[in-house]
Amino acid sequence: MEREQTSISKVEQAFISKAIEKYLTEFNGNRNLKTFVDFFSQQVDPDGYVDVKLLSRKMYIYTHGEYSRFLCADDMIDIRDDLVCFDLKGLETHPDLQGIIAIIITGLLWDLMERNLSH
């Protein structure tokens, strides 16, 4: 059974996780999605199971393609206001971006709730 072209295998997921850990430990510059993908594209799978160049190309749309202005912006959203709104419905024409944004929002909310619980 052939896997869906857009999905990644468990081996690839593990490789990406290790690359993220290495990036956080070794990369000293401005950390963002673009610099991670550039860092990631230089990695090598010693076992040969992961096609790093292919995975880097899959990430390209998010760092240099049509979504880069949104995901790699220099300015951050200030979520310290009492009310912050996100228009996920407006992203219906971009379902792949909609899912990513939903995950980002969930992460932001989780961090905010954890900070509030510790006060």
Short mmCIF file of C-alpha atoms in Angstrom, two decimals:
data_model
loop_
_atom_site.label_atom_id
_atom_site.label_comp_id
_atom_site.label_asym_id
_atom_site.label_seq_id
_atom_site.Cartn_x
_atom_site.Cartn_y
_atom_site.Cartn_z
CA MET A 1 0.00 0.00 0.00
CA GLU A 2 1.50 3.32 -1.08
CA ARG A 3 1.30 6.15 1.42
CA GLU A 4 -0.25 9.49 0.61
CA GLN A 5 2.24 11.85 -1.02
CA THR A 6 1.63 14.66 1.48
CA SER A 7 2.15 12.56 4.60
CA ILE A 8 5.46 11.70 6.19
CA SER A 9 6.52 8.41 7.72
CA LYS A 10 7.29 7.75 11.38
CA VAL A 11 10.99 7.52 10.47
CA GLU A 12 10.81 10.95 8.81
CA GLN A 13 8.95 12.36 11.82
CA ALA A 14 11.66 11.06 14.15
CA PHE A 15 14.38 12.49 11.89
CA ILE A 16 12.67 15.90 11.85
CA SER A 17 12.30 15.82 15.66
CA LYS A 18 16.02 15.10 16.06
CA ALA A 19 16.83 17.87 13.57
CA ILE A 20 14.70 20.31 15.59
CA GLU A 21 16.56 19.35 18.79
CA LYS A 22 19.89 19.78 17.01
CA TYR A 23 18.75 23.13 15.56
CA LEU A 24 17.73 24.43 19.00
CA THR A 25 21.06 23.31 20.46
CA GLU A 26 23.44 24.34 17.69
CA PHE A 27 21.87 27.24 15.77
CA ASN A 28 22.88 30.61 17.21
CA GLY A 29 21.24 33.02 14.78
CA ASN A 30 17.69 34.34 14.49
CA ARG A 31 15.50 31.25 14.88
CA ASN A 32 12.50 31.02 12.58
CA LEU A 33 10.98 28.62 10.08
CA LYS A 34 13.24 29.79 7.23
CA THR A 35 16.44 29.31 9.18
CA PHE A 36 15.23 25.90 10.38
CA VAL A 37 14.50 24.70 6.84
CA ASP A 38 17.89 25.98 5.68
CA PHE A 39 19.52 24.17 8.63
CA PHE A 40 17.42 21.05 8.01
CA SER A 41 18.36 20.89 4.32
CA GLN A 42 22.03 20.54 5.35
CA GLN A 43 21.33 17.46 7.52
CA VAL A 44 22.19 13.95 6.35
CA ASP A 45 20.48 10.70 7.28
CA PRO A 46 23.38 8.31 7.86
CA ASP A 47 21.07 5.32 7.38
CA GLY A 48 19.68 6.63 4.09
CA TYR A 49 16.01 6.20 5.03
CA VAL A 50 15.12 9.90 4.87
CA ASP A 51 15.27 11.98 1.69
CA VAL A 52 16.23 15.28 3.31
CA LYS A 53 16.16 17.19 0.01
CA LEU A 54 12.59 16.01 -0.71
CA LEU A 55 11.39 17.00 2.77
CA SER A 56 13.11 20.38 2.40
CA ARG A 57 11.30 20.94 -0.91
CA LYS A 58 7.98 20.06 0.77
CA MET A 59 8.69 22.76 3.38
CA TYR A 60 9.67 25.32 0.73
CA ILE A 61 6.11 26.63 0.17
CA TYR A 62 5.96 27.58 3.84
CA THR A 63 9.32 29.38 3.87
CA HIS A 64 9.71 30.85 0.39
CA GLY A 65 6.39 30.22 -1.33
CA GLU A 66 2.96 31.81 -1.06
CA TYR A 67 2.65 31.18 2.71
CA SER A 68 6.03 32.59 3.69
CA ARG A 69 4.75 36.13 4.32
CA PHE A 70 2.39 34.73 6.92
CA LEU A 71 4.51 32.04 8.57
CA CYS A 72 7.88 33.81 8.39
CA ALA A 73 6.86 37.36 9.21
CA ASP A 74 9.21 39.50 11.28
CA ASP A 75 6.33 40.87 13.38
CA MET A 76 4.49 38.68 15.85
CA ILE A 77 0.83 38.79 16.80
CA ASP A 78 0.36 40.37 20.22
CA ILE A 79 -1.95 38.01 22.09
CA ARG A 80 -1.77 39.90 25.38
CA ASP A 81 -4.96 41.84 24.61
CA ASP A 82 -8.19 40.79 26.32
CA LEU A 83 -9.73 39.75 23.00
CA VAL A 84 -7.86 38.28 20.04
CA CYS A 85 -9.68 36.87 17.00
CA PHE A 86 -8.47 34.44 14.36
CA ASP A 87 -10.39 33.96 11.10
CA LEU A 88 -9.92 30.29 10.27
CA LYS A 89 -12.99 30.35 8.00
CA GLY A 90 -11.16 32.86 5.82
CA LEU A 91 -8.52 30.19 5.23
CA GLU A 92 -10.95 27.61 3.81
CA THR A 93 -9.41 28.00 0.35
CA HIS A 94 -6.06 26.93 1.86
CA PRO A 95 -6.87 23.82 3.94
CA ASP A 96 -3.21 22.91 4.48
CA LEU A 97 -2.51 26.36 5.90
CA GLN A 98 -5.76 26.26 7.90
CA GLY A 99 -4.59 23.12 9.72
CA ILE A 100 -1.18 24.61 10.46
CA ILE A 101 -2.71 27.82 11.82
CA ALA A 102 -5.11 25.81 13.99
CA ILE A 103 -2.13 23.96 15.49
CA ILE A 104 -0.27 27.24 16.08
CA ILE A 105 -3.32 28.79 17.77
CA THR A 106 -3.77 25.69 19.93
CA GLY A 107 -0.12 25.92 21.00
CA LEU A 108 -0.45 29.63 21.81
CA LEU A 109 -3.57 29.01 23.87
CA TRP A 110 -1.97 26.09 25.69
CA ASP A 111 1.06 28.21 26.61
CA LEU A 112 -1.21 31.03 27.77
CA MET A 113 -3.29 28.69 29.94
CA GLU A 114 -0.17 27.14 31.50
CA ARG A 115 1.17 30.60 32.34
CA ASN A 116 -2.15 31.61 33.90
CA LEU A 117 -2.31 28.41 35.98
CA SER A 118 1.14 29.06 37.40
CA HIS A 119 0.14 32.54 38.67
#
